[in-house]
mmCIF file of C-alpha atoms and ligand atoms in Angstrom:
data_model
loop_
_atom_site.group_PDB
_atom_site.id
_atom_site.type_symbol
_atom_site.label_atom_id
_atom_site.label_comp_id
_atom_site.label_asym_id
_atom_site.label_seq_id
_atom_site.Cartn_x
_atom_site.Cartn_y
_atom_site.Cartn_z
ATOM 1 C CA MET A 1 14.077 7.033 27.721
ATOM 2 C CA PRO A 2 12.317 7.224 24.226
ATOM 3 C CA ILE A 3 9.506 4.685 23.841
ATOM 4 C CA THR A 4 10.153 2.744 20.774
ATOM 5 C CA ALA A 5 6.872 2.030 18.928
ATOM 6 C CA ALA A 6 6.972 -0.247 15.523
ATOM 7 C CA CYS A 7 4.826 0.567 13.077
ATOM 8 C CA PHE A 8 3.681 -1.824 10.331
ATOM 9 C CA VAL A 9 2.018 -1.740 6.817
ATOM 10 C CA GLY A 10 1.826 -5.012 4.420
ATOM 11 C CA ALA A 11 -1.500 -4.187 2.063
ATOM 12 C CA ARG A 12 -2.889 -1.747 0.012
ATOM 13 C CA PRO A 13 -5.401 -0.426 2.741
ATOM 14 C CA ASN A 14 -3.016 -0.123 5.357
ATOM 15 C CA PHE A 15 -0.838 2.763 4.137
ATOM 16 C CA MET A 16 -3.127 5.429 4.516
ATOM 17 C CA LYS A 17 -3.420 4.759 7.835
ATOM 18 C CA ILE A 18 -0.267 4.097 9.270
ATOM 19 C CA ALA A 19 0.755 7.662 7.084
ATOM 20 C CA PRO A 20 -0.816 10.085 9.912
ATOM 21 C CA ILE A 21 -0.258 8.040 12.853
ATOM 22 C CA LEU A 22 3.770 7.730 11.880
ATOM 23 C CA ARG A 23 4.104 11.560 10.815
ATOM 24 C CA VAL A 24 2.897 12.362 14.440
ATOM 25 C CA LEU A 25 4.835 9.467 16.211
ATOM 26 C CA ARG A 26 8.336 11.497 14.453
ATOM 27 C CA GLN A 27 7.190 14.791 15.836
ATOM 28 C CA ASP A 28 7.042 13.785 19.144
ATOM 29 C CA ARG A 29 10.140 13.431 20.862
ATOM 30 C CA ARG A 30 8.917 10.378 23.771
ATOM 31 C CA PHE A 31 9.179 8.417 20.668
ATOM 32 C CA THR A 32 11.432 6.795 18.652
ATOM 33 C CA THR A 33 9.532 4.843 15.552
ATOM 34 C CA LEU A 34 10.491 2.044 13.382
ATOM 35 C CA PHE A 35 8.426 1.774 10.089
ATOM 36 C CA VAL A 36 7.981 -2.194 9.019
ATOM 37 C CA HIS A 37 6.698 -3.009 5.529
ATOM 38 C CA THR A 38 5.533 -7.022 5.436
ATOM 39 C CA GLY A 39 6.023 -7.146 1.493
ATOM 40 C CA GLN A 40 2.498 -8.651 1.083
ATOM 41 C CA HIS A 41 1.321 -5.928 -1.486
ATOM 42 C CA TYR A 42 4.526 -5.688 -3.863
ATOM 43 C CA ASP A 43 3.848 -4.446 -6.975
ATOM 44 C CA TYR A 44 4.128 -0.711 -7.872
ATOM 45 C CA ALA A 45 0.721 0.079 -7.858
ATOM 46 C CA MET A 46 -0.658 -1.889 -5.068
ATOM 47 C CA SER A 47 2.382 -0.559 -2.619
ATOM 48 C CA GLU A 48 4.932 2.143 -3.612
ATOM 49 C CA VAL A 49 2.906 4.586 -5.181
ATOM 50 C CA PHE A 50 1.060 4.527 -2.266
ATOM 51 C CA LEU A 51 4.056 5.265 -0.022
ATOM 52 C CA ARG A 52 4.846 7.902 -2.205
ATOM 53 C CA ASP A 53 1.925 9.725 -2.520
ATOM 54 C CA LEU A 54 1.460 9.424 1.060
ATOM 55 C CA GLY A 55 5.094 10.883 2.107
ATOM 56 C CA LEU A 56 5.650 7.894 3.703
ATOM 57 C CA PRO A 57 9.836 7.481 4.316
ATOM 58 C CA PRO A 58 11.739 3.893 3.725
ATOM 59 C CA PRO A 59 10.554 1.707 5.493
ATOM 60 C CA ASP A 60 13.072 0.280 8.238
ATOM 61 C CA ALA A 61 12.445 -3.166 7.511
ATOM 62 C CA LEU A 62 11.181 -4.727 4.701
ATOM 63 C CA PHE A 63 9.519 -8.755 5.403
ATOM 64 C CA GLU A 64 9.098 -9.565 1.470
ATOM 65 C CA VAL A 65 6.454 -12.221 2.185
ATOM 66 C CA GLY A 66 4.824 -11.396 -1.341
ATOM 67 C CA SER A 67 1.586 -13.652 -2.195
ATOM 68 C CA GLY A 68 0.486 -17.197 -0.951
ATOM 69 C CA SER A 69 -2.451 -19.196 0.376
ATOM 70 C CA HIS A 70 -3.789 -17.320 3.639
ATOM 71 C CA ALA A 71 -1.925 -20.149 6.099
ATOM 72 C CA ALA A 72 1.539 -19.643 4.135
ATOM 73 C CA GLN A 73 1.283 -15.428 3.828
ATOM 74 C CA THR A 74 0.349 -15.421 7.837
ATOM 75 C CA ALA A 75 3.294 -17.516 8.854
ATOM 76 C CA LYS A 76 5.780 -15.755 6.819
ATOM 77 C CA VAL A 77 4.330 -12.739 8.950
ATOM 78 C CA ILE A 78 4.636 -14.218 11.983
ATOM 79 C CA THR A 79 8.047 -15.847 11.289
ATOM 80 C CA ALA A 80 9.617 -12.743 9.987
ATOM 81 C CA ALA A 81 8.089 -10.259 12.669
ATOM 82 C CA GLU A 82 9.217 -12.615 15.992
ATOM 83 C CA ALA A 83 12.946 -12.426 14.094
ATOM 84 C CA PHE A 84 12.043 -8.581 14.200
ATOM 85 C CA PHE A 85 11.021 -7.873 17.083
ATOM 86 C CA ASN A 86 13.890 -10.128 19.090
ATOM 87 C CA ARG A 87 16.134 -7.772 17.374
ATOM 88 C CA HIS A 88 14.623 -4.731 18.083
ATOM 89 C CA HIS A 89 12.355 -5.327 20.963
ATOM 90 C CA PRO A 90 10.065 -2.007 20.790
ATOM 91 C CA GLN A 91 7.690 -1.578 23.283
ATOM 92 C CA TRP A 92 4.670 -1.140 20.742
ATOM 93 C CA ALA A 93 3.742 -3.133 18.195
ATOM 94 C CA VAL A 94 1.738 -0.687 15.980
ATOM 95 C CA VAL A 95 -0.777 -2.576 13.504
ATOM 96 C CA VAL A 96 -3.611 -1.126 11.107
ATOM 97 C CA GLY A 97 -6.770 -2.556 9.136
ATOM 98 C CA ASP A 98 -7.729 -6.381 9.506
ATOM 99 C CA VAL A 99 -5.595 -7.831 6.382
ATOM 100 C CA ASN A 100 -3.125 -10.924 7.071
ATOM 101 C CA SER A 101 -0.251 -8.844 7.585
ATOM 102 C CA THR A 102 -2.228 -6.930 10.731
ATOM 103 C CA LEU A 103 -3.430 -10.652 12.568
ATOM 104 C CA GLY A 104 0.562 -12.596 11.614
ATOM 105 C CA VAL A 105 2.504 -9.182 13.150
ATOM 106 C CA ALA A 106 -0.078 -9.177 16.386
ATOM 107 C CA LEU A 107 0.410 -12.836 16.813
ATOM 108 C CA ALA A 108 4.447 -12.564 16.824
ATOM 109 C CA ALA A 109 4.343 -9.631 18.996
ATOM 110 C CA SER A 110 1.854 -10.794 21.464
ATOM 111 C CA LYS A 111 3.870 -14.091 21.959
ATOM 112 C CA LEU A 112 6.552 -12.450 22.990
ATOM 113 C CA GLY A 113 5.397 -9.545 25.100
ATOM 114 C CA VAL A 114 5.533 -6.559 22.664
ATOM 115 C CA ARG A 115 2.386 -4.706 23.073
ATOM 116 C CA VAL A 116 -0.113 -4.485 20.562
ATOM 117 C CA ALA A 117 -1.851 -1.062 19.861
ATOM 118 C CA HIS A 118 -4.928 -2.055 17.206
ATOM 119 C CA VAL A 119 -6.165 0.485 14.827
ATOM 120 C CA GLU A 120 -9.594 0.449 13.952
ATOM 121 C CA ALA A 121 -10.341 -1.966 16.537
ATOM 122 C CA GLY A 122 -13.721 -3.611 17.147
ATOM 123 C CA LEU A 123 -15.223 -3.563 13.492
ATOM 124 C CA ARG A 124 -17.250 -6.237 12.304
ATOM 125 C CA SER A 125 -19.185 -7.674 9.363
ATOM 126 C CA PHE A 126 -20.312 -10.470 11.768
ATOM 127 C CA ASP A 127 -19.531 -13.050 8.947
ATOM 128 C CA ARG A 128 -16.829 -14.961 9.261
ATOM 129 C CA ARG A 129 -16.612 -16.416 5.407
ATOM 130 C CA MET A 130 -14.701 -12.873 5.321
ATOM 131 C CA PRO A 131 -11.091 -13.805 6.556
ATOM 132 C CA GLU A 132 -10.953 -9.852 7.280
ATOM 133 C CA GLU A 133 -13.414 -11.126 9.837
ATOM 134 C CA ILE A 134 -10.952 -13.176 11.198
ATOM 135 C CA ASN A 135 -8.111 -11.047 11.570
ATOM 136 C CA ARG A 136 -10.416 -8.328 13.330
ATOM 137 C CA ILE A 137 -11.401 -10.843 15.835
ATOM 138 C CA VAL A 138 -8.372 -12.489 16.957
ATOM 139 C CA THR A 139 -6.074 -9.035 16.622
ATOM 140 C CA ASP A 140 -8.507 -7.393 18.776
ATOM 141 C CA HIS A 141 -8.236 -10.025 21.595
ATOM 142 C CA LEU A 142 -4.470 -10.270 21.147
ATOM 143 C CA SER A 143 -4.444 -6.147 21.952
ATOM 144 C CA GLN A 144 -3.729 -3.916 24.830
ATOM 145 C CA LEU A 145 -5.122 -0.665 23.545
ATOM 146 C CA LEU A 146 -7.553 -0.789 20.948
ATOM 147 C CA LEU A 147 -8.327 2.411 19.002
ATOM 148 C CA ALA A 148 -11.736 2.526 17.364
ATOM 149 C CA SER A 149 -13.075 4.928 14.912
ATOM 150 C CA CYS A 150 -16.914 4.635 15.630
ATOM 151 C CA PRO A 151 -19.202 3.907 18.500
ATOM 152 C CA GLU A 152 -20.502 0.527 17.117
ATOM 153 C CA ALA A 153 -16.735 -0.853 17.586
ATOM 154 C CA VAL A 154 -16.503 0.842 20.747
ATOM 155 C CA GLU A 155 -19.926 -1.745 21.325
ATOM 156 C CA ASN A 156 -18.956 -4.499 19.410
ATOM 157 C CA LEU A 157 -15.911 -4.991 21.552
ATOM 158 C CA GLU A 158 -17.593 -4.072 25.118
ATOM 159 C CA ARG A 159 -19.661 -7.367 23.489
ATOM 160 C CA GLU A 160 -17.079 -9.416 23.286
ATOM 161 C CA GLY A 161 -15.936 -9.026 27.166
ATOM 162 C CA VAL A 162 -12.916 -7.020 25.813
ATOM 163 C CA ASP A 163 -11.403 -4.767 29.206
ATOM 164 C CA ARG A 164 -13.487 -1.372 28.457
ATOM 165 C CA SER A 165 -9.859 0.503 30.043
ATOM 166 C CA ARG A 166 -8.119 -0.772 27.445
ATOM 167 C CA VAL A 167 -10.460 0.831 24.493
ATOM 168 C CA ARG A 168 -10.617 4.461 23.095
ATOM 169 C CA LEU A 169 -12.704 5.972 20.341
ATOM 170 C CA VAL A 170 -9.830 7.832 18.631
ATOM 171 C CA GLY A 171 -12.141 8.392 15.335
ATOM 172 C CA ASN A 172 -10.763 7.399 11.699
ATOM 173 C CA VAL A 173 -6.840 7.943 10.711
ATOM 174 C CA MET A 174 -7.879 7.221 7.626
ATOM 175 C CA ILE A 175 -9.713 10.957 7.462
ATOM 176 C CA ASP A 176 -6.983 11.766 8.591
ATOM 177 C CA SER A 177 -4.758 11.058 4.931
ATOM 178 C CA LEU A 178 -7.756 12.150 3.110
ATOM 179 C CA VAL A 179 -8.053 16.192 4.513
ATOM 180 C CA HIS A 180 -4.222 15.887 3.980
ATOM 181 C CA LEU A 181 -4.175 15.413 0.595
ATOM 182 C CA LEU A 182 -6.934 16.521 -1.105
ATOM 183 C CA PRO A 183 -6.393 20.046 -1.708
ATOM 184 C CA LYS A 184 -3.402 18.198 -3.985
ATOM 185 C CA ALA A 185 -5.865 15.625 -5.716
ATOM 186 C CA ARG A 186 -7.594 18.125 -6.427
ATOM 187 C CA GLN A 187 -5.500 20.083 -8.259
ATOM 188 C CA ALA A 188 -3.992 17.654 -9.821
ATOM 189 C CA GLN A 189 -7.745 17.444 -12.282
ATOM 190 C CA PRO A 190 -7.003 13.631 -12.776
ATOM 191 C CA TRP A 191 -10.260 13.293 -14.438
ATOM 192 C CA ARG A 192 -8.435 14.889 -17.360
ATOM 193 C CA ASN A 193 -6.385 11.629 -18.309
ATOM 194 C CA TYR A 194 -9.287 9.510 -18.867
ATOM 195 C CA GLU A 195 -11.543 12.269 -20.582
ATOM 196 C CA LEU A 196 -13.724 12.121 -18.053
ATOM 197 C CA GLU A 197 -16.030 16.001 -16.824
ATOM 198 C CA PRO A 198 -16.529 16.129 -13.134
ATOM 199 C CA LYS A 199 -19.769 14.873 -11.836
ATOM 200 C CA SER A 200 -20.236 12.742 -14.902
ATOM 201 C CA PHE A 201 -18.530 8.932 -14.161
ATOM 202 C CA VAL A 202 -18.826 6.245 -12.345
ATOM 203 C CA ILE A 203 -15.739 4.688 -10.337
ATOM 204 C CA ILE A 204 -16.470 0.617 -10.365
ATOM 205 C CA THR A 205 -14.056 -1.475 -8.046
ATOM 206 C CA ALA A 206 -14.078 -5.058 -7.080
ATOM 207 C CA HIS A 207 -11.716 -7.483 -5.587
ATOM 208 C CA ARG A 208 -13.430 -9.233 -2.862
ATOM 209 C CA PRO A 209 -12.794 -13.192 -3.065
ATOM 210 C CA GLU A 210 -16.496 -13.425 -2.623
ATOM 211 C CA ASN A 211 -17.343 -11.475 -5.299
ATOM 212 C CA VAL A 212 -14.547 -12.818 -8.155
ATOM 213 C CA ASP A 213 -13.574 -16.050 -7.307
ATOM 214 C CA ASN A 214 -17.243 -17.285 -7.914
ATOM 215 C CA ARG A 215 -18.119 -17.572 -11.612
ATOM 216 C CA LEU A 216 -21.485 -16.984 -11.408
ATOM 217 C CA GLN A 217 -20.867 -13.739 -8.696
ATOM 218 C CA LEU A 218 -18.419 -12.704 -11.608
ATOM 219 C CA ARG A 219 -20.954 -13.386 -14.215
ATOM 220 C CA ARG A 220 -23.264 -11.015 -12.599
ATOM 221 C CA LEU A 221 -20.774 -8.859 -11.396
ATOM 222 C CA VAL A 222 -19.871 -8.042 -15.068
ATOM 223 C CA GLU A 223 -23.390 -7.952 -16.035
ATOM 224 C CA ILE A 224 -23.576 -4.685 -13.576
ATOM 225 C CA LEU A 225 -20.571 -3.410 -15.280
ATOM 226 C CA GLU A 226 -21.875 -3.926 -18.522
ATOM 227 C CA GLN A 227 -25.542 -2.246 -17.250
ATOM 228 C CA VAL A 228 -23.638 0.567 -15.927
ATOM 229 C CA ALA A 229 -21.605 1.160 -19.001
ATOM 230 C CA ALA A 230 -24.268 1.745 -21.053
ATOM 231 C CA ARG A 231 -25.697 4.777 -18.991
ATOM 232 C CA LEU A 232 -22.792 6.649 -17.706
ATOM 233 C CA PRO A 233 -18.933 6.173 -18.458
ATOM 234 C CA VAL A 234 -17.282 4.176 -15.906
ATOM 235 C CA LEU A 235 -13.508 4.227 -14.377
ATOM 236 C CA LEU A 236 -12.685 0.487 -13.360
ATOM 237 C CA PRO A 237 -9.109 0.172 -11.549
ATOM 238 C CA LEU A 238 -8.655 -3.517 -12.100
ATOM 239 C CA HIS A 239 -7.437 -5.528 -8.891
ATOM 240 C CA PRO A 240 -4.645 -7.569 -10.074
ATOM 241 C CA ARG A 241 -6.950 -10.748 -8.582
ATOM 242 C CA THR A 242 -9.655 -9.285 -10.337
ATOM 243 C CA ARG A 243 -8.235 -8.339 -13.656
ATOM 244 C CA GLN A 244 -6.781 -13.100 -13.638
ATOM 245 C CA ARG A 245 -10.527 -13.716 -12.905
ATOM 246 C CA LEU A 246 -12.080 -11.788 -15.235
ATOM 247 C CA GLN A 247 -9.238 -12.988 -18.095
ATOM 248 C CA GLU A 248 -9.884 -16.885 -16.711
ATOM 249 C CA ALA A 249 -14.092 -16.201 -17.567
ATOM 250 C CA GLY A 250 -13.212 -14.705 -20.977
ATOM 251 C CA ALA A 251 -14.664 -12.178 -19.998
ATOM 252 C CA LEU A 252 -12.031 -9.141 -20.183
ATOM 253 C CA ALA A 253 -11.469 -8.814 -23.628
ATOM 254 C CA ARG A 254 -15.335 -7.802 -24.051
ATOM 255 C CA LEU A 255 -15.318 -5.432 -21.512
ATOM 256 C CA GLN A 256 -12.013 -4.029 -22.972
ATOM 257 C CA SER A 257 -13.997 -3.285 -26.271
ATOM 258 C CA LEU A 258 -16.707 -1.094 -24.313
ATOM 259 C CA PRO A 259 -16.240 2.388 -25.333
ATOM 260 C CA ALA A 260 -17.748 3.842 -21.889
ATOM 261 C CA LEU A 261 -15.984 1.903 -19.769
ATOM 262 C CA HIS A 262 -12.191 2.954 -19.183
ATOM 263 C CA LEU A 263 -10.489 0.293 -17.652
ATOM 264 C CA THR A 264 -7.038 1.275 -15.717
ATOM 265 C CA GLU A 265 -4.505 -0.795 -13.871
ATOM 266 C CA PRO A 266 -4.931 -0.028 -9.993
ATOM 267 C CA LEU A 267 -4.494 3.673 -9.184
ATOM 268 C CA GLY A 268 -1.930 5.533 -6.721
ATOM 269 C CA TYR A 269 -3.341 7.548 -3.668
ATOM 270 C CA LEU A 270 -3.494 10.733 -4.711
ATOM 271 C CA GLU A 271 -5.111 10.137 -8.420
ATOM 272 C CA PHE A 272 -7.397 7.820 -7.028
ATOM 273 C CA LEU A 273 -9.088 10.407 -4.382
ATOM 274 C CA GLY A 274 -8.790 13.407 -7.335
ATOM 275 C CA LEU A 275 -11.547 10.720 -8.788
ATOM 276 C CA LEU A 276 -13.197 9.878 -6.045
ATOM 277 C CA ASP A 277 -13.902 13.486 -5.140
ATOM 278 C CA ALA A 278 -15.199 14.028 -8.691
ATOM 279 C CA CYS A 279 -17.400 10.797 -9.753
ATOM 280 C CA THR A 280 -21.153 10.723 -9.660
ATOM 281 C CA ALA A 281 -21.435 7.781 -7.324
ATOM 282 C CA ALA A 282 -19.077 4.978 -6.564
ATOM 283 C CA LEU A 283 -19.514 0.847 -7.105
ATOM 284 C CA THR A 284 -17.595 -0.791 -4.648
ATOM 285 C CA ASP A 285 -16.919 -4.181 -2.360
ATOM 286 C CA SER A 286 -13.629 -2.294 -0.899
ATOM 287 C CA GLY A 287 -13.986 -1.560 3.322
ATOM 288 C CA GLY A 288 -11.701 1.865 2.751
ATOM 289 C CA LEU A 289 -14.079 3.447 -0.095
ATOM 290 C CA GLN A 290 -17.652 3.057 2.115
ATOM 291 C CA GLU A 291 -16.130 5.466 4.471
ATOM 292 C CA GLU A 292 -13.922 7.817 2.233
ATOM 293 C CA THR A 293 -17.493 8.517 0.129
ATOM 294 C CA THR A 294 -18.667 9.268 3.080
ATOM 295 C CA TYR A 295 -16.654 12.119 4.453
ATOM 296 C CA LEU A 296 -16.768 13.661 0.397
ATOM 297 C CA GLY A 297 -20.541 13.151 0.270
ATOM 298 C CA VAL A 298 -20.219 11.032 -2.629
ATOM 299 C CA PRO A 299 -22.991 8.233 -3.748
ATOM 300 C CA CYS A 300 -21.272 4.719 -2.480
ATOM 301 C CA LEU A 301 -23.358 1.580 -4.109
ATOM 302 C CA THR A 302 -21.810 -1.442 -1.882
ATOM 303 C CA MET A 303 -21.323 -4.646 -3.684
ATOM 304 C CA ARG A 304 -21.439 -6.433 -0.771
ATOM 305 C CA GLU A 305 -24.340 -8.332 1.535
ATOM 306 C CA ASN A 306 -23.124 -6.641 4.798
ATOM 307 C CA THR A 307 -20.206 -4.455 6.151
ATOM 308 C CA GLU A 308 -18.354 -3.868 8.926
ATOM 309 C CA ARG A 309 -18.624 -0.236 8.614
ATOM 310 C CA PRO A 310 -22.908 0.102 8.864
ATOM 311 C CA ILE A 311 -22.153 3.759 10.090
ATOM 312 C CA THR A 312 -21.411 4.707 6.964
ATOM 313 C CA VAL A 313 -24.921 2.895 5.084
ATOM 314 C CA GLU A 314 -26.819 4.962 8.879
ATOM 315 C CA VAL A 315 -25.652 7.941 8.416
ATOM 316 C CA GLY A 316 -23.396 8.506 5.172
ATOM 317 C CA THR A 317 -23.628 7.891 1.567
ATOM 318 C CA ASN A 318 -23.589 4.317 1.373
ATOM 319 C CA THR A 319 -26.358 1.509 0.504
ATOM 320 C CA LEU A 320 -25.673 -2.181 0.207
ATOM 321 C CA THR A 321 -27.585 -3.457 -2.999
ATOM 322 C CA GLY A 322 -25.468 -6.879 -3.137
ATOM 323 C CA LEU A 323 -24.582 -8.182 -6.714
ATOM 324 C CA ASP A 324 -28.252 -7.153 -7.400
ATOM 325 C CA PRO A 325 -28.299 -5.536 -10.660
ATOM 326 C CA GLY A 326 -32.088 -4.060 -10.084
ATOM 327 C CA LEU A 327 -31.169 -2.925 -6.733
ATOM 328 C CA VAL A 328 -28.156 -1.003 -8.134
ATOM 329 C CA LEU A 329 -29.682 0.656 -11.070
ATOM 330 C CA SER A 330 -32.626 1.733 -9.236
ATOM 331 C CA CYS A 331 -30.083 3.473 -6.747
ATOM 332 C CA LEU A 332 -28.320 4.962 -9.814
ATOM 333 C CA ASP A 333 -31.300 6.081 -10.981
ATOM 334 C CA GLN A 334 -31.724 8.045 -7.214
ATOM 335 C CA VAL A 335 -28.283 9.617 -7.405
ATOM 336 C CA LEU A 336 -29.355 10.781 -11.329
ATOM 337 C CA ALA A 337 -32.973 12.396 -10.479
ATOM 338 C CA GLY A 338 -31.020 14.023 -7.440
ATOM 339 C CA THR A 339 -33.503 12.318 -4.947
ATOM 340 C CA TYR A 340 -30.216 9.822 -3.456
ATOM 341 C CA LYS A 341 -30.172 10.229 0.742
ATOM 342 C CA GLN A 342 -27.657 13.150 1.497
ATOM 343 C CA GLY A 343 -25.320 11.442 4.670
ATOM 344 C CA VAL A 344 -23.271 13.975 7.021
ATOM 345 C CA ILE A 345 -20.121 12.912 8.241
ATOM 346 C CA PRO A 346 -19.833 11.157 11.647
ATOM 347 C CA PRO A 347 -17.911 12.445 14.778
ATOM 348 C CA LEU A 348 -14.355 12.520 15.098
ATOM 349 C CA TRP A 349 -13.150 11.753 11.177
ATOM 350 C CA ASP A 350 -11.820 15.307 11.666
ATOM 351 C CA GLY A 351 -7.974 14.752 10.070
ATOM 352 C CA LYS A 352 -6.497 14.449 13.825
ATOM 353 C CA ALA A 353 -7.238 10.791 14.776
ATOM 354 C CA ALA A 354 -3.827 10.475 14.421
ATOM 355 C CA SER A 355 -2.767 12.919 17.318
ATOM 356 C CA ARG A 356 -5.808 11.256 19.498
ATOM 357 C CA ILE A 357 -3.887 7.537 18.795
ATOM 358 C CA VAL A 358 -0.211 8.989 19.869
ATOM 359 C CA THR A 359 -1.761 10.431 22.974
ATOM 360 C CA ALA A 360 -2.987 6.977 24.169
ATOM 361 C CA LEU A 361 0.124 5.485 23.208
ATOM 362 C CA ALA A 362 1.851 7.824 25.397
ATOM 363 C CA ARG A 363 -0.362 7.352 28.542
ATOM 364 C CA SER A 364 -0.875 2.917 28.738
ATOM 365 C CA ARG A 365 3.054 2.790 29.301
HETATM 366 C C1 UD1 B 401 -5.934 -7.973 1.012
HETATM 367 C C2 UD1 B 401 -6.396 -8.176 2.116
HETATM 368 C C3 UD1 B 401 -7.861 -7.087 1.994
HETATM 369 C C4 UD1 B 401 -7.475 -5.786 0.978
HETATM 370 C C5 UD1 B 401 -6.830 -5.741 -0.007
HETATM 371 C C6 UD1 B 401 -6.385 -4.342 -0.676
HETATM 372 C C7 UD1 B 401 -6.613 -10.093 3.343
HETATM 373 C C8 UD1 B 401 -7.070 -11.106 3.787
HETATM 374 N N1 UD1 B 401 -7.120 -9.727 2.956
HETATM 375 O O1 UD1 B 401 -6.233 -9.256 -0.527
HETATM 376 O O2 UD1 B 401 -8.713 -7.565 3.149
HETATM 377 O O3 UD1 B 401 -9.236 -5.409 1.048
HETATM 378 O O4 UD1 B 401 -5.386 -6.523 0.227
HETATM 379 O O5 UD1 B 401 -5.739 -4.697 -2.069
HETATM 380 O O6 UD1 B 401 -4.963 -9.714 3.741
HETATM 381 N N2 UD1 B 401 -0.953 -9.262 -6.210
HETATM 382 C C9 UD1 B 401 -0.713 -8.606 -6.960
HETATM 383 N N3 UD1 B 401 0.272 -8.076 -6.523
HETATM 384 C C10 UD1 B 401 0.668 -7.588 -5.489
HETATM 385 C C11 UD1 B 401 -0.313 -7.764 -4.150
HETATM 386 C C12 UD1 B 401 -1.287 -8.967 -4.497
HETATM 387 O O7 UD1 B 401 -0.277 -9.761 -8.116
HETATM 388 O O8 UD1 B 401 1.204 -6.396 -4.983
HETATM 389 C C13 UD1 B 401 -2.067 -11.090 -6.131
HETATM 390 C C14 UD1 B 401 -1.752 -11.598 -5.826
HETATM 391 O O9 UD1 B 401 -0.819 -12.576 -6.294
HETATM 392 C C15 UD1 B 401 -3.395 -12.971 -5.030
HETATM 393 C C16 UD1 B 401 -3.997 -11.507 -5.678
HETATM 394 O O10 UD1 B 401 -3.844 -10.025 -5.881
HETATM 395 O O11 UD1 B 401 -3.208 -13.247 -6.597
HETATM 396 C C17 UD1 B 401 -4.356 -11.386 -3.855
HETATM 397 O O12 UD1 B 401 -3.482 -10.759 -3.222
HETATM 398 P P1 UD1 B 401 -3.588 -10.685 -1.900
HETATM 399 O O13 UD1 B 401 -2.463 -10.191 -0.991
HETATM 400 O O14 UD1 B 401 -3.534 -12.209 -1.598
HETATM 401 O O15 UD1 B 401 -5.011 -10.783 -1.240
HETATM 402 P P2 UD1 B 401 -5.531 -9.482 -1.564
HETATM 403 O O16 UD1 B 401 -6.686 -10.080 -2.574
HETATM 404 O O17 UD1 B 401 -4.786 -8.201 -2.164
#
């Protein structure tokens, strides 16, 4: 009897993590695979373009949970996932990352006796003001199989008393997608769409509630955007949350009028990867970007006070700047002067994490 594994996605950062796992699972006769989208992200630019770019199949089930408060959104995921499990009875629920969908699916699964495999287990920012930190901790403690991307994650889980026999160090599966699609992303030369030259522009992304929902922080972010754009062309793909907050604060029109600032809709995976590979530096508050830039050797300035991905600071190209314009600009000066640190790629970020994940799933029957 094949093992049925249901693989779940919900929000943008999930798609690039599930795609390689699904590809390997579907070629493995030991498994029957189901692919489920909770619909946490539903816009074309936040979801569909990623399914297309990553070669993901149409989902076998779509929950259409949409936006809402944390409680409302998570509750809808739990209810829909419970009905799905009662209908399909998979042996495994494979969840990735730390979004509300990850937590909702893990809760429904664990109460019905469906085994949970959590990909990207053990990451900790040690900051419980972040909803993602709560999602990570609870999901890990509901999981039978904890698949970690780096040694620190394994240590975090051991410290929390998770049974070591459930934990596997498998490497970073998001890098599998990057390795797979980088040649195609480069070939498209997407910088041309914005009349930019390689290694002569900065990419900025910001969407974390702590940076954009608070007016004071948002003002500091706008100041940083203006100061960086005064030095180098800037590409700013706007997350819907950020666009809304900038508009409410009356700052959107001002940013749109800056000639060096290219403001766009959220970009697809391939286009964004091609641009990230070609940029001078990235300035971000995203989790995934800290890892992608470390792999690509691109300087990354992270506008947060902490990170659940410290390996990118310790051995990679990442620096935590917070929303400190002085620190951002001095790091950028180092990048432009060629004195910014050079990073190395962490072990097991090699494009083969999905195979190790599927082996772990098959062995933990
Ligand atoms: C979610 C994740 C976050 C991840 C981010 C990536 C949680 C707790 N957070 O945050 O970890 O980094 O996704 O994007 O799960 N919206 C749209 N179209 C969409 C989706 C959302 O317009 O397709 C709007 C919503 O209406 C809302 C805002 O964007 O106003 C935030 O969406 P939500 O899914 O609640 O959280 P994110 O901030 O995207």
